[in-house]
mmCIF file with all atom_site columns, C-alpha atoms in Angstrom:
data_model
loop_
_atom_site.group_PDB
_atom_site.id
_atom_site.type_symbol
_atom_site.label_atom_id
_atom_site.label_alt_id
_atom_site.label_comp_id
_atom_site.label_asym_id
_atom_site.label_entity_id
_atom_site.label_seq_id
_atom_site.pdbx_PDB_ins_code
_atom_site.Cartn_x
_atom_site.Cartn_y
_atom_site.Cartn_z
_atom_site.occupancy
_atom_site.B_iso_or_equiv
_atom_site.pdbx_formal_charge
_atom_site.auth_seq_id
_atom_site.auth_comp_id
_atom_site.auth_asym_id
_atom_site.auth_atom_id
_atom_site.pdbx_PDB_model_num
ATOM 1   C CA . UNK A 1 1   ? 6.622   21.742  -0.332  1.00 0.00 ? 121 UNK A CA 1
ATOM 2   C CA . UNK A 1 2   ? 5.570   18.882  -2.145  1.00 0.00 ? 122 UNK A CA 1
ATOM 3   C CA . UNK A 1 3   ? 6.157   15.383  -0.813  1.00 0.00 ? 123 UNK A CA 1
ATOM 4   C CA . UNK A 1 4   ? 4.810   11.917  -1.985  1.00 0.00 ? 124 UNK A CA 1
ATOM 5   C CA . UNK A 1 5   ? 3.181   9.465   0.259   1.00 0.00 ? 125 UNK A CA 1
ATOM 6   C CA . UNK A 1 6   ? 6.085   6.949   -0.171  1.00 0.00 ? 126 UNK A CA 1
ATOM 7   C CA . UNK A 1 7   ? 8.596   9.818   0.879   1.00 0.00 ? 127 UNK A CA 1
ATOM 8   C CA . UNK A 1 8   ? 6.262   10.727  3.832   1.00 0.00 ? 128 UNK A CA 1
ATOM 9   C CA . UNK A 1 9   ? 6.520   7.225   5.094   1.00 0.00 ? 129 UNK A CA 1
ATOM 10  C CA . UNK A 1 10  ? 10.082  6.832   4.413   1.00 0.00 ? 130 UNK A CA 1
ATOM 11  C CA . UNK A 1 11  ? 10.968  9.791   6.467   1.00 0.00 ? 131 UNK A CA 1
ATOM 12  C CA . UNK A 1 12  ? 8.639   8.563   9.304   1.00 0.00 ? 132 UNK A CA 1
ATOM 13  C CA . UNK A 1 13  ? 10.398  5.209   9.152   1.00 0.00 ? 133 UNK A CA 1
ATOM 14  C CA . UNK A 1 14  ? 13.703  6.797   9.782   1.00 0.00 ? 134 UNK A CA 1
ATOM 15  C CA . UNK A 1 15  ? 15.052  10.242  8.469   1.00 0.00 ? 135 UNK A CA 1
ATOM 16  C CA . UNK A 1 16  ? 18.573  8.755   7.831   1.00 0.00 ? 136 UNK A CA 1
ATOM 17  C CA . UNK A 1 17  ? 16.850  6.120   5.648   1.00 0.00 ? 137 UNK A CA 1
ATOM 18  C CA . UNK A 1 18  ? 15.214  8.955   3.902   1.00 0.00 ? 138 UNK A CA 1
ATOM 19  C CA . UNK A 1 19  ? 18.394  10.724  3.144   1.00 0.00 ? 139 UNK A CA 1
ATOM 20  C CA . UNK A 1 20  ? 20.426  7.630   2.039   1.00 0.00 ? 140 UNK A CA 1
ATOM 21  C CA . UNK A 1 21  ? 17.702  6.423   -0.318  1.00 0.00 ? 141 UNK A CA 1
ATOM 22  C CA . UNK A 1 22  ? 15.982  9.797   -1.508  1.00 0.00 ? 142 UNK A CA 1
ATOM 23  C CA . UNK A 1 23  ? 18.524  12.561  -1.263  1.00 0.00 ? 143 UNK A CA 1
ATOM 24  C CA . UNK A 1 24  ? 21.715  10.429  -1.996  1.00 0.00 ? 144 UNK A CA 1
ATOM 25  C CA . UNK A 1 25  ? 19.894  8.042   -4.295  1.00 0.00 ? 145 UNK A CA 1
ATOM 26  C CA . UNK A 1 26  ? 21.853  5.075   -3.021  1.00 0.00 ? 146 UNK A CA 1
ATOM 27  C CA . UNK A 1 27  ? 20.439  1.739   -3.816  1.00 0.00 ? 147 UNK A CA 1
ATOM 28  C CA . UNK A 1 28  ? 18.236  0.014   -1.574  1.00 0.00 ? 148 UNK A CA 1
ATOM 29  C CA . UNK A 1 29  ? 17.255  -3.651  -2.091  1.00 0.00 ? 149 UNK A CA 1
ATOM 30  C CA . UNK A 1 30  ? 13.950  -4.506  -0.115  1.00 0.00 ? 150 UNK A CA 1
ATOM 31  C CA . UNK A 1 31  ? 13.710  -8.294  0.810   1.00 0.00 ? 151 UNK A CA 1
ATOM 32  C CA . UNK A 1 32  ? 10.885  -9.793  -0.933  1.00 0.00 ? 152 UNK A CA 1
ATOM 33  C CA . UNK A 1 33  ? 7.796   -10.548 1.284   1.00 0.00 ? 153 UNK A CA 1
ATOM 34  C CA . UNK A 1 34  ? 4.906   -13.155 0.277   1.00 0.00 ? 154 UNK A CA 1
ATOM 35  C CA . UNK A 1 35  ? 2.609   -10.509 1.449   1.00 0.00 ? 155 UNK A CA 1
ATOM 36  C CA . UNK A 1 36  ? 3.737   -8.106  -1.212  1.00 0.00 ? 156 UNK A CA 1
ATOM 37  C CA . UNK A 1 37  ? 3.304   -10.523 -3.976  1.00 0.00 ? 157 UNK A CA 1
ATOM 38  C CA . UNK A 1 38  ? 0.079   -11.425 -2.845  1.00 0.00 ? 158 UNK A CA 1
ATOM 39  C CA . UNK A 1 39  ? -0.934  -7.813  -2.836  1.00 0.00 ? 159 UNK A CA 1
ATOM 40  C CA . UNK A 1 40  ? 0.130   -7.399  -6.714  1.00 0.00 ? 160 UNK A CA 1
ATOM 41  C CA . UNK A 1 41  ? -2.472  -10.108 -7.606  1.00 0.00 ? 161 UNK A CA 1
ATOM 42  C CA . UNK A 1 42  ? -5.124  -8.746  -5.151  1.00 0.00 ? 162 UNK A CA 1
ATOM 43  C CA . UNK A 1 43  ? -4.920  -5.324  -6.565  1.00 0.00 ? 163 UNK A CA 1
ATOM 44  C CA . UNK A 1 44  ? -5.372  -7.014  -10.161 1.00 0.00 ? 164 UNK A CA 1
ATOM 45  C CA . UNK A 1 45  ? -8.362  -8.749  -8.813  1.00 0.00 ? 165 UNK A CA 1
ATOM 46  C CA . UNK A 1 46  ? -9.843  -5.773  -7.334  1.00 0.00 ? 166 UNK A CA 1
ATOM 47  C CA . UNK A 1 47  ? -9.107  -3.574  -10.358 1.00 0.00 ? 167 UNK A CA 1
ATOM 48  C CA . UNK A 1 48  ? -11.036 -6.198  -12.494 1.00 0.00 ? 168 UNK A CA 1
ATOM 49  C CA . UNK A 1 49  ? -14.013 -6.088  -10.262 1.00 0.00 ? 169 UNK A CA 1
ATOM 50  C CA . UNK A 1 50  ? -14.031 -2.242  -10.370 1.00 0.00 ? 170 UNK A CA 1
ATOM 51  C CA . UNK A 1 51  ? -14.364 -2.606  -14.169 1.00 0.00 ? 171 UNK A CA 1
ATOM 52  C CA . UNK A 1 52  ? -17.333 -4.729  -13.814 1.00 0.00 ? 172 UNK A CA 1
ATOM 53  C CA . UNK A 1 53  ? -15.456 -7.957  -14.816 1.00 0.00 ? 173 UNK A CA 1
ATOM 54  C CA . UNK A 1 54  ? -15.028 -11.039 -12.560 1.00 0.00 ? 174 UNK A CA 1
ATOM 55  C CA . UNK A 1 55  ? -11.834 -12.985 -13.356 1.00 0.00 ? 175 UNK A CA 1
ATOM 56  C CA . UNK A 1 56  ? -12.064 -16.757 -12.891 1.00 0.00 ? 176 UNK A CA 1
ATOM 57  C CA . UNK A 1 57  ? -10.050 -18.485 -10.115 1.00 0.00 ? 177 UNK A CA 1
ATOM 58  C CA . UNK A 1 58  ? -8.014  -20.022 -13.037 1.00 0.00 ? 178 UNK A CA 1
ATOM 59  C CA . UNK A 1 59  ? -7.055  -16.334 -14.118 1.00 0.00 ? 179 UNK A CA 1
ATOM 60  C CA . UNK A 1 60  ? -5.954  -15.469 -10.575 1.00 0.00 ? 180 UNK A CA 1
ATOM 61  C CA . UNK A 1 61  ? -3.861  -18.720 -10.404 1.00 0.00 ? 181 UNK A CA 1
ATOM 62  C CA . UNK A 1 62  ? -2.258  -17.676 -13.716 1.00 0.00 ? 182 UNK A CA 1
ATOM 63  C CA . UNK A 1 63  ? -1.483  -14.218 -12.540 1.00 0.00 ? 183 UNK A CA 1
ATOM 64  C CA . UNK A 1 64  ? -0.244  -15.729 -9.137  1.00 0.00 ? 184 UNK A CA 1
ATOM 65  C CA . UNK A 1 65  ? 1.953   -18.175 -11.215 1.00 0.00 ? 185 UNK A CA 1
ATOM 66  C CA . UNK A 1 66  ? 3.509   -15.260 -13.167 1.00 0.00 ? 186 UNK A CA 1
ATOM 67  C CA . UNK A 1 67  ? 4.053   -12.917 -10.198 1.00 0.00 ? 187 UNK A CA 1
ATOM 68  C CA . UNK A 1 68  ? 5.700   -15.659 -7.878  1.00 0.00 ? 188 UNK A CA 1
ATOM 69  C CA . UNK A 1 69  ? 7.749   -17.214 -10.591 1.00 0.00 ? 189 UNK A CA 1
ATOM 70  C CA . UNK A 1 70  ? 10.649  -14.848 -10.367 1.00 0.00 ? 190 UNK A CA 1
ATOM 71  C CA . UNK A 1 71  ? 10.981  -15.537 -6.504  1.00 0.00 ? 191 UNK A CA 1
ATOM 72  C CA . UNK A 1 72  ? 10.604  -19.144 -6.783  1.00 0.00 ? 192 UNK A CA 1
ATOM 73  C CA . UNK A 1 73  ? 14.019  -20.046 -5.710  1.00 0.00 ? 193 UNK A CA 1
ATOM 74  C CA . UNK A 1 74  ? 14.149  -17.469 -2.818  1.00 0.00 ? 194 UNK A CA 1
ATOM 75  C CA . UNK A 1 75  ? 10.809  -18.267 -1.301  1.00 0.00 ? 195 UNK A CA 1
ATOM 76  C CA . UNK A 1 76  ? 10.412  -21.891 -2.142  1.00 0.00 ? 196 UNK A CA 1
ATOM 77  C CA . UNK A 1 77  ? 7.411   -24.032 -3.426  1.00 0.00 ? 197 UNK A CA 1
ATOM 78  C CA . UNK A 1 78  ? 5.696   -24.186 0.200   1.00 0.00 ? 198 UNK A CA 1
ATOM 79  C CA . UNK A 1 79  ? 5.444   -20.265 -0.166  1.00 0.00 ? 199 UNK A CA 1
ATOM 80  C CA . UNK A 1 80  ? 3.849   -20.536 -3.485  1.00 0.00 ? 200 UNK A CA 1
ATOM 81  C CA . UNK A 1 81  ? 1.241   -22.997 -2.216  1.00 0.00 ? 201 UNK A CA 1
ATOM 82  C CA . UNK A 1 82  ? 0.431   -20.971 0.955   1.00 0.00 ? 202 UNK A CA 1
ATOM 83  C CA . UNK A 1 83  ? 0.154   -17.978 -1.253  1.00 0.00 ? 203 UNK A CA 1
ATOM 84  C CA . UNK A 1 84  ? -2.415  -19.584 -3.682  1.00 0.00 ? 204 UNK A CA 1
ATOM 85  C CA . UNK A 1 85  ? -4.414  -21.071 -0.825  1.00 0.00 ? 205 UNK A CA 1
ATOM 86  C CA . UNK A 1 86  ? -4.629  -17.500 0.574   1.00 0.00 ? 206 UNK A CA 1
ATOM 87  C CA . UNK A 1 87  ? -5.840  -16.116 -2.712  1.00 0.00 ? 207 UNK A CA 1
ATOM 88  C CA . UNK A 1 88  ? -8.380  -18.676 -3.112  1.00 0.00 ? 208 UNK A CA 1
ATOM 89  C CA . UNK A 1 89  ? -9.630  -17.836 0.272   1.00 0.00 ? 209 UNK A CA 1
ATOM 90  C CA . UNK A 1 90  ? -9.807  -14.315 -0.688  1.00 0.00 ? 210 UNK A CA 1
ATOM 91  C CA . UNK A 1 91  ? -11.946 -15.261 -3.899  1.00 0.00 ? 211 UNK A CA 1
ATOM 92  C CA . UNK A 1 92  ? -14.337 -17.286 -2.045  1.00 0.00 ? 212 UNK A CA 1
ATOM 93  C CA . UNK A 1 93  ? -14.981 -14.446 0.523   1.00 0.00 ? 213 UNK A CA 1
ATOM 94  C CA . UNK A 1 94  ? -15.254 -11.798 -2.285  1.00 0.00 ? 214 UNK A CA 1
ATOM 95  C CA . UNK A 1 95  ? -17.843 -14.274 -3.993  1.00 0.00 ? 215 UNK A CA 1
ATOM 96  C CA . UNK A 1 96  ? -19.613 -14.833 -0.824  1.00 0.00 ? 216 UNK A CA 1
ATOM 97  C CA . UNK A 1 97  ? -20.049 -11.165 0.185   1.00 0.00 ? 217 UNK A CA 1
ATOM 98  C CA . UNK A 1 98  ? -20.641 -10.233 -3.391  1.00 0.00 ? 218 UNK A CA 1
ATOM 99  C CA . UNK A 1 99  ? -17.909 -7.602  -3.040  1.00 0.00 ? 219 UNK A CA 1
ATOM 100 C CA . UNK A 1 100 ? -18.290 -4.415  -5.275  1.00 0.00 ? 220 UNK A CA 1
ATOM 101 C CA . UNK A 1 101 ? -15.304 -2.294  -5.743  1.00 0.00 ? 221 UNK A CA 1
ATOM 102 C CA . UNK A 1 102 ? -16.173 1.307   -6.532  1.00 0.00 ? 222 UNK A CA 1
ATOM 103 C CA . UNK A 1 103 ? -12.740 2.836   -6.474  1.00 0.00 ? 223 UNK A CA 1
ATOM 104 C CA . UNK A 1 104 ? -9.026  1.844   -6.640  1.00 0.00 ? 224 UNK A CA 1
ATOM 105 C CA . UNK A 1 105 ? -5.790  3.725   -6.990  1.00 0.00 ? 225 UNK A CA 1
ATOM 106 C CA . UNK A 1 106 ? -7.347  7.150   -7.532  1.00 0.00 ? 226 UNK A CA 1
ATOM 107 C CA . UNK A 1 107 ? -4.588  9.887   -7.492  1.00 0.00 ? 227 UNK A CA 1
ATOM 108 C CA . UNK A 1 108 ? -5.136  12.494  -4.603  1.00 0.00 ? 228 UNK A CA 1
ATOM 109 C CA . UNK A 1 109 ? -3.367  15.670  -3.445  1.00 0.00 ? 229 UNK A CA 1
ATOM 110 C CA . UNK A 1 110 ? -4.058  16.656  0.062   1.00 0.00 ? 230 UNK A CA 1
ATOM 111 C CA . UNK A 1 111 ? -2.894  20.383  0.939   1.00 0.00 ? 231 UNK A CA 1
ATOM 112 C CA . UNK A 1 112 ? -1.944  21.583  4.386   1.00 0.00 ? 232 UNK A CA 1
ATOM 113 C CA . UNK A 1 113 ? -0.928  25.127  4.451   1.00 0.00 ? 233 UNK A CA 1
ATOM 114 C CA . UNK A 1 114 ? 2.067   25.517  2.064   1.00 0.00 ? 234 UNK A CA 1
ATOM 115 C CA . UNK A 1 115 ? 2.599   21.766  1.798   1.00 0.00 ? 235 UNK A CA 1
ATOM 116 C CA . UNK A 1 116 ? 0.986   19.237  -0.520  1.00 0.00 ? 236 UNK A CA 1
ATOM 117 C CA . UNK A 1 117 ? 0.970   15.349  -0.085  1.00 0.00 ? 237 UNK A CA 1
ATOM 118 C CA . UNK A 1 118 ? 0.474   13.334  -3.203  1.00 0.00 ? 238 UNK A CA 1
ATOM 119 C CA . UNK A 1 119 ? -0.184  9.574   -3.783  1.00 0.00 ? 239 UNK A CA 1
ATOM 120 C CA . UNK A 1 120 ? -2.941  7.229   -4.726  1.00 0.00 ? 240 UNK A CA 1
ATOM 121 C CA . UNK A 1 121 ? -5.808  6.084   -2.495  1.00 0.00 ? 241 UNK A CA 1
ATOM 122 C CA . UNK A 1 122 ? -6.759  2.627   -1.637  1.00 0.00 ? 242 UNK A CA 1
ATOM 123 C CA . UNK A 1 123 ? -9.648  0.587   -2.317  1.00 0.00 ? 243 UNK A CA 1
ATOM 124 C CA . UNK A 1 124 ? -13.220 1.762   -2.048  1.00 0.00 ? 244 UNK A CA 1
ATOM 125 C CA . UNK A 1 125 ? -15.722 -0.810  -1.640  1.00 0.00 ? 245 UNK A CA 1
ATOM 126 C CA . UNK A 1 126 ? -19.729 -0.733  -1.168  1.00 0.00 ? 246 UNK A CA 1
ATOM 127 C CA . UNK A 1 127 ? -20.401 -1.180  2.343   1.00 0.00 ? 247 UNK A CA 1
ATOM 128 C CA . UNK A 1 128 ? -23.236 -3.599  3.939   1.00 0.00 ? 248 UNK A CA 1
ATOM 129 C CA . UNK A 1 129 ? -25.031 -0.403  4.954   1.00 0.00 ? 249 UNK A CA 1
ATOM 130 C CA . UNK A 1 130 ? -25.244 0.953   1.274   1.00 0.00 ? 250 UNK A CA 1
ATOM 131 C CA . UNK A 1 131 ? -22.392 3.434   2.110   1.00 0.00 ? 251 UNK A CA 1
ATOM 132 C CA . UNK A 1 132 ? -18.873 3.371   1.025   1.00 0.00 ? 252 UNK A CA 1
ATOM 133 C CA . UNK A 1 133 ? -15.952 1.988   2.895   1.00 0.00 ? 253 UNK A CA 1
ATOM 134 C CA . UNK A 1 134 ? -12.115 1.600   2.638   1.00 0.00 ? 254 UNK A CA 1
ATOM 135 C CA . UNK A 1 135 ? -11.353 -2.009  2.179   1.00 0.00 ? 255 UNK A CA 1
ATOM 136 C CA . UNK A 1 136 ? -7.832  -3.140  3.642   1.00 0.00 ? 256 UNK A CA 1
ATOM 137 C CA . UNK A 1 137 ? -6.803  -6.441  2.722   1.00 0.00 ? 257 UNK A CA 1
ATOM 138 C CA . UNK A 1 138 ? -4.300  -8.206  5.310   1.00 0.00 ? 258 UNK A CA 1
ATOM 139 C CA . UNK A 1 139 ? -2.486  -11.363 4.573   1.00 0.00 ? 259 UNK A CA 1
ATOM 140 C CA . UNK A 1 140 ? -0.790  -11.227 7.999   1.00 0.00 ? 260 UNK A CA 1
ATOM 141 C CA . UNK A 1 141 ? -0.840  -14.452 10.314  1.00 0.00 ? 261 UNK A CA 1
ATOM 142 C CA . UNK A 1 142 ? -2.046  -12.327 13.161  1.00 0.00 ? 262 UNK A CA 1
ATOM 143 C CA . UNK A 1 143 ? -5.171  -10.070 13.471  1.00 0.00 ? 263 UNK A CA 1
ATOM 144 C CA . UNK A 1 144 ? -4.435  -6.473  13.912  1.00 0.00 ? 264 UNK A CA 1
ATOM 145 C CA . UNK A 1 145 ? -5.057  -4.561  17.177  1.00 0.00 ? 265 UNK A CA 1
ATOM 146 C CA . UNK A 1 146 ? -7.913  -2.127  17.206  1.00 0.00 ? 266 UNK A CA 1
ATOM 147 C CA . UNK A 1 147 ? -5.688  0.548   18.916  1.00 0.00 ? 267 UNK A CA 1
ATOM 148 C CA . UNK A 1 148 ? -3.086  0.378   16.126  1.00 0.00 ? 268 UNK A CA 1
ATOM 149 C CA . UNK A 1 149 ? -5.680  0.548   13.415  1.00 0.00 ? 269 UNK A CA 1
ATOM 150 C CA . UNK A 1 150 ? -7.140  3.680   15.046  1.00 0.00 ? 270 UNK A CA 1
ATOM 151 C CA . UNK A 1 151 ? -3.598  5.096   14.499  1.00 0.00 ? 271 UNK A CA 1
ATOM 152 C CA . UNK A 1 152 ? -2.738  3.868   11.108  1.00 0.00 ? 272 UNK A CA 1
ATOM 153 C CA . UNK A 1 153 ? -1.802  6.869   9.086   1.00 0.00 ? 273 UNK A CA 1
ATOM 154 C CA . UNK A 1 154 ? -2.409  5.373   5.747   1.00 0.00 ? 274 UNK A CA 1
ATOM 155 C CA . UNK A 1 155 ? -5.912  4.709   6.659   1.00 0.00 ? 275 UNK A CA 1
ATOM 156 C CA . UNK A 1 156 ? -6.188  8.323   7.733   1.00 0.00 ? 276 UNK A CA 1
ATOM 157 C CA . UNK A 1 157 ? -4.945  9.531   4.471   1.00 0.00 ? 277 UNK A CA 1
ATOM 158 C CA . UNK A 1 158 ? -7.179  7.528   2.312   1.00 0.00 ? 278 UNK A CA 1
ATOM 159 C CA . UNK A 1 159 ? -10.173 8.489   4.425   1.00 0.00 ? 279 UNK A CA 1
ATOM 160 C CA . UNK A 1 160 ? -9.445  12.234  3.934   1.00 0.00 ? 280 UNK A CA 1
ATOM 161 C CA . UNK A 1 161 ? -8.582  11.519  0.040   1.00 0.00 ? 281 UNK A CA 1
ATOM 162 C CA . UNK A 1 162 ? -11.967 10.020  -0.358  1.00 0.00 ? 282 UNK A CA 1
ATOM 163 C CA . UNK A 1 163 ? -13.537 13.055  1.405   1.00 0.00 ? 283 UNK A CA 1
ATOM 164 C CA . UNK A 1 164 ? -11.911 15.372  -1.068  1.00 0.00 ? 284 UNK A CA 1
ATOM 165 C CA . UNK A 1 165 ? -12.818 13.429  -3.973  1.00 0.00 ? 285 UNK A CA 1
ATOM 166 C CA . UNK A 1 166 ? -16.545 12.499  -2.876  1.00 0.00 ? 286 UNK A CA 1
ATOM 167 C CA . UNK A 1 167 ? -17.531 15.348  -0.817  1.00 0.00 ? 287 UNK A CA 1
ATOM 168 C CA . UNK A 1 168 ? -18.615 13.076  2.004   1.00 0.00 ? 288 UNK A CA 1
ATOM 169 C CA . UNK A 1 169 ? -17.102 10.727  4.626   1.00 0.00 ? 289 UNK A CA 1
ATOM 170 C CA . UNK A 1 170 ? -16.688 7.096   4.483   1.00 0.00 ? 290 UNK A CA 1
ATOM 171 C CA . UNK A 1 171 ? -18.776 4.666   6.510   1.00 0.00 ? 291 UNK A CA 1
ATOM 172 C CA . UNK A 1 172 ? -15.750 3.092   7.999   1.00 0.00 ? 292 UNK A CA 1
ATOM 173 C CA . UNK A 1 173 ? -12.587 1.245   7.451   1.00 0.00 ? 293 UNK A CA 1
ATOM 174 C CA . UNK A 1 174 ? -12.941 -2.469  7.049   1.00 0.00 ? 294 UNK A CA 1
ATOM 175 C CA . UNK A 1 175 ? -9.757  -4.705  7.475   1.00 0.00 ? 295 UNK A CA 1
ATOM 176 C CA . UNK A 1 176 ? -10.378 -8.049  5.974   1.00 0.00 ? 296 UNK A CA 1
ATOM 177 C CA . UNK A 1 177 ? -7.951  -10.697 7.590   1.00 0.00 ? 297 UNK A CA 1
ATOM 178 C CA . UNK A 1 178 ? -7.694  -13.350 4.779   1.00 0.00 ? 298 UNK A CA 1
ATOM 179 C CA . UNK A 1 179 ? -5.983  -16.042 6.851   1.00 0.00 ? 299 UNK A CA 1
ATOM 180 C CA . UNK A 1 180 ? -8.718  -15.764 9.570   1.00 0.00 ? 300 UNK A CA 1
ATOM 181 C CA . UNK A 1 181 ? -11.531 -14.927 7.389   1.00 0.00 ? 301 UNK A CA 1
ATOM 182 C CA . UNK A 1 182 ? -12.626 -12.234 9.660   1.00 0.00 ? 302 UNK A CA 1
ATOM 183 C CA . UNK A 1 183 ? -12.986 -8.481  9.569   1.00 0.00 ? 303 UNK A CA 1
ATOM 184 C CA . UNK A 1 184 ? -12.296 -5.709  11.952  1.00 0.00 ? 304 UNK A CA 1
ATOM 185 C CA . UNK A 1 185 ? -13.592 -2.231  11.821  1.00 0.00 ? 305 UNK A CA 1
ATOM 186 C CA . UNK A 1 186 ? -12.097 1.218   12.557  1.00 0.00 ? 306 UNK A CA 1
ATOM 187 C CA . UNK A 1 187 ? -13.245 4.839   11.848  1.00 0.00 ? 307 UNK A CA 1
ATOM 188 C CA . UNK A 1 188 ? -11.818 8.247   11.310  1.00 0.00 ? 308 UNK A CA 1
ATOM 189 C CA . UNK A 1 189 ? -12.775 11.842  12.732  1.00 0.00 ? 309 UNK A CA 1
ATOM 190 C CA . UNK A 1 190 ? -11.776 15.324  12.304  1.00 0.00 ? 310 UNK A CA 1
ATOM 191 C CA . UNK A 1 191 ? -9.140  15.019  15.120  1.00 0.00 ? 311 UNK A CA 1
ATOM 192 C CA . UNK A 1 192 ? -7.487  12.337  12.920  1.00 0.00 ? 312 UNK A CA 1
ATOM 193 C CA . UNK A 1 193 ? -7.225  14.617  10.111  1.00 0.00 ? 313 UNK A CA 1
ATOM 194 C CA . UNK A 1 194 ? -5.809  17.556  12.194  1.00 0.00 ? 314 UNK A CA 1
ATOM 195 C CA . UNK A 1 195 ? -3.128  14.858  13.343  1.00 0.00 ? 315 UNK A CA 1
ATOM 196 C CA . UNK A 1 196 ? -2.364  14.061  9.706   1.00 0.00 ? 316 UNK A CA 1
ATOM 197 C CA . UNK A 1 197 ? -1.962  17.788  8.703   1.00 0.00 ? 317 UNK A CA 1
ATOM 198 C CA . UNK A 1 198 ? 0.543   18.085  11.657  1.00 0.00 ? 318 UNK A CA 1
ATOM 199 C CA . UNK A 1 199 ? 2.448   15.087  10.286  1.00 0.00 ? 319 UNK A CA 1
ATOM 200 C CA . UNK A 1 200 ? 2.598   16.547  6.815   1.00 0.00 ? 320 UNK A CA 1
ATOM 201 C CA . UNK A 1 201 ? 3.630   19.975  7.938   1.00 0.00 ? 321 UNK A CA 1
ATOM 202 C CA . UNK A 1 202 ? 6.206   18.423  10.558  1.00 0.00 ? 322 UNK A CA 1
ATOM 203 C CA . UNK A 1 203 ? 7.842   16.171  7.974   1.00 0.00 ? 323 UNK A CA 1
ATOM 204 C CA . UNK A 1 204 ? 8.069   19.030  5.304   1.00 0.00 ? 324 UNK A CA 1
ATOM 205 C CA . UNK A 1 205 ? 9.561   21.518  8.002   1.00 0.00 ? 325 UNK A CA 1
ATOM 206 C CA . UNK A 1 206 ? 12.264  18.764  8.686   1.00 0.00 ? 326 UNK A CA 1
ATOM 207 C CA . UNK A 1 207 ? 13.037  18.297  5.168   1.00 0.00 ? 327 UNK A CA 1
ATOM 208 C CA . UNK A 1 208 ? 13.030  21.848  4.402   1.00 0.00 ? 328 UNK A CA 1
ATOM 209 C CA . UNK A 1 209 ? 15.883  22.208  7.244   1.00 0.00 ? 329 UNK A CA 1
ATOM 210 C CA . UNK A 1 210 ? 17.663  19.141  6.513   1.00 0.00 ? 330 UNK A CA 1
ATOM 211 C CA . UNK A 1 211 ? 17.020  17.261  9.667   1.00 0.00 ? 331 UNK A CA 1
ATOM 212 C CA . UNK A 1 212 ? 18.198  13.839  9.199   1.00 0.00 ? 332 UNK A CA 1
ATOM 213 C CA . UNK A 1 213 ? 18.531  11.603  12.470  1.00 0.00 ? 333 UNK A CA 1
ATOM 214 C CA . UNK A 1 214 ? 18.505  7.840   13.060  1.00 0.00 ? 334 UNK A CA 1
ATOM 215 C CA . UNK A 1 215 ? 15.166  6.469   14.244  1.00 0.00 ? 335 UNK A CA 1
ATOM 216 C CA . UNK A 1 216 ? 17.036  3.728   16.431  1.00 0.00 ? 336 UNK A CA 1
ATOM 217 C CA . UNK A 1 217 ? 14.682  0.653   16.933  1.00 0.00 ? 337 UNK A CA 1
ATOM 218 C CA . UNK A 1 218 ? 14.779  -3.074  16.443  1.00 0.00 ? 338 UNK A CA 1
ATOM 219 C CA . UNK A 1 219 ? 14.264  -2.695  12.569  1.00 0.00 ? 339 UNK A CA 1
ATOM 220 C CA . UNK A 1 220 ? 17.823  -1.017  12.257  1.00 0.00 ? 340 UNK A CA 1
ATOM 221 C CA . UNK A 1 221 ? 19.192  -4.548  12.291  1.00 0.00 ? 341 UNK A CA 1
ATOM 222 C CA . UNK A 1 222 ? 17.309  -5.749  9.141   1.00 0.00 ? 342 UNK A CA 1
ATOM 223 C CA . UNK A 1 223 ? 17.165  -2.283  7.373   1.00 0.00 ? 343 UNK A CA 1
ATOM 224 C CA . UNK A 1 224 ? 18.088  -2.728  3.934   1.00 0.00 ? 344 UNK A CA 1
ATOM 225 C CA . UNK A 1 225 ? 20.728  0.487   4.070   1.00 0.00 ? 345 UNK A CA 1
ATOM 226 C CA . UNK A 1 226 ? 22.274  -0.340  7.393   1.00 0.00 ? 346 UNK A CA 1
ATOM 227 C CA . UNK A 1 227 ? 25.578  -0.864  5.861   1.00 0.00 ? 347 UNK A CA 1
ATOM 228 C CA . UNK A 1 228 ? 25.497  2.604   4.467   1.00 0.00 ? 348 UNK A CA 1
ATOM 229 C CA . UNK A 1 229 ? 24.196  4.246   7.852   1.00 0.00 ? 349 UNK A CA 1
ATOM 230 C CA . UNK A 1 230 ? 26.615  6.170   9.791   1.00 0.00 ? 350 UNK A CA 1
ATOM 231 C CA . UNK A 1 231 ? 25.042  5.525   13.115  1.00 0.00 ? 351 UNK A CA 1
ATOM 232 C CA . UNK A 1 232 ? 25.105  1.846   12.319  1.00 0.00 ? 352 UNK A CA 1
ATOM 233 C CA . UNK A 1 233 ? 28.586  1.333   11.037  1.00 0.00 ? 353 UNK A CA 1
ATOM 234 C CA . UNK A 1 234 ? 30.074  4.802   11.159  1.00 0.00 ? 354 UNK A CA 1
ATOM 235 C CA . UNK A 1 235 ? 31.306  4.599   7.615   1.00 0.00 ? 355 UNK A CA 1
ATOM 236 C CA . UNK A 1 236 ? 30.178  7.958   6.050   1.00 0.00 ? 356 UNK A CA 1
#
C-alpha cells in the first residue's frame, strides 16, 4: 500500500480526521498560523541559498509582505511586524553562520515490506564538522524539549530519506530556534528507523482494514472538522 507523508500524519493525528478529510473528502479549513506563513518565506530563502544565490533582506521583506497580505485582516499589523522581526533574526543568523543549504524538498520513497511512504525531505545543510545535518527551523516561542525531539517522527523520516539518497547517515539534526537564537541537537539510530517501519506498516494495515476511531484529546475542541465528527456531535 502506498501512503503519502501527509496521509500518515493525518491518520496519526486522528483516524476519524483522516476518514473525514481523505476518504469522504469533506472540506477542512485549517486556521492560519503565523509560523506557517513564516515557513513559506523561510523555504523560499533556503531554496535560493541552495541555488547559490543570497537574496537581500529587502527581497525577503517583499516576499513576507506578499505572503502575509491575504491574512492581514485576520492576524493584524502586530503579527506582520513580529513576523518580519523573526525573519530578520533568521537572516542575520544565516549570514553570521555562513549557512550552506545542500538540499531542500527532494522527493523520497521509503519502502517497508509491501508498503511505501512518499513525501519530500526537509532542509539539508552543511554542518560545522563538515558533515551534512538536517536543519529544522522553529519559530515557536518555546524551546523544544529534547525528549520530544528524540521521538519526532518527521525527523526520523527525513534522516532515513537522506540515507537512501546519499548512502550515508547525517551527522545529526539541528533545530534552530529563531526567537531564542539558540540551537538544539538530536540524533537518529537504527532503532528509530525500526520504529518508523513499524509505524508505516501499522498505519497501512489499519487503512486496509478501514479502522477509523477517534483519538480523543485536547485538540478535539479546536479540530477543524469537529462539527462533522460523529464522536463530537454524533451527527453522522
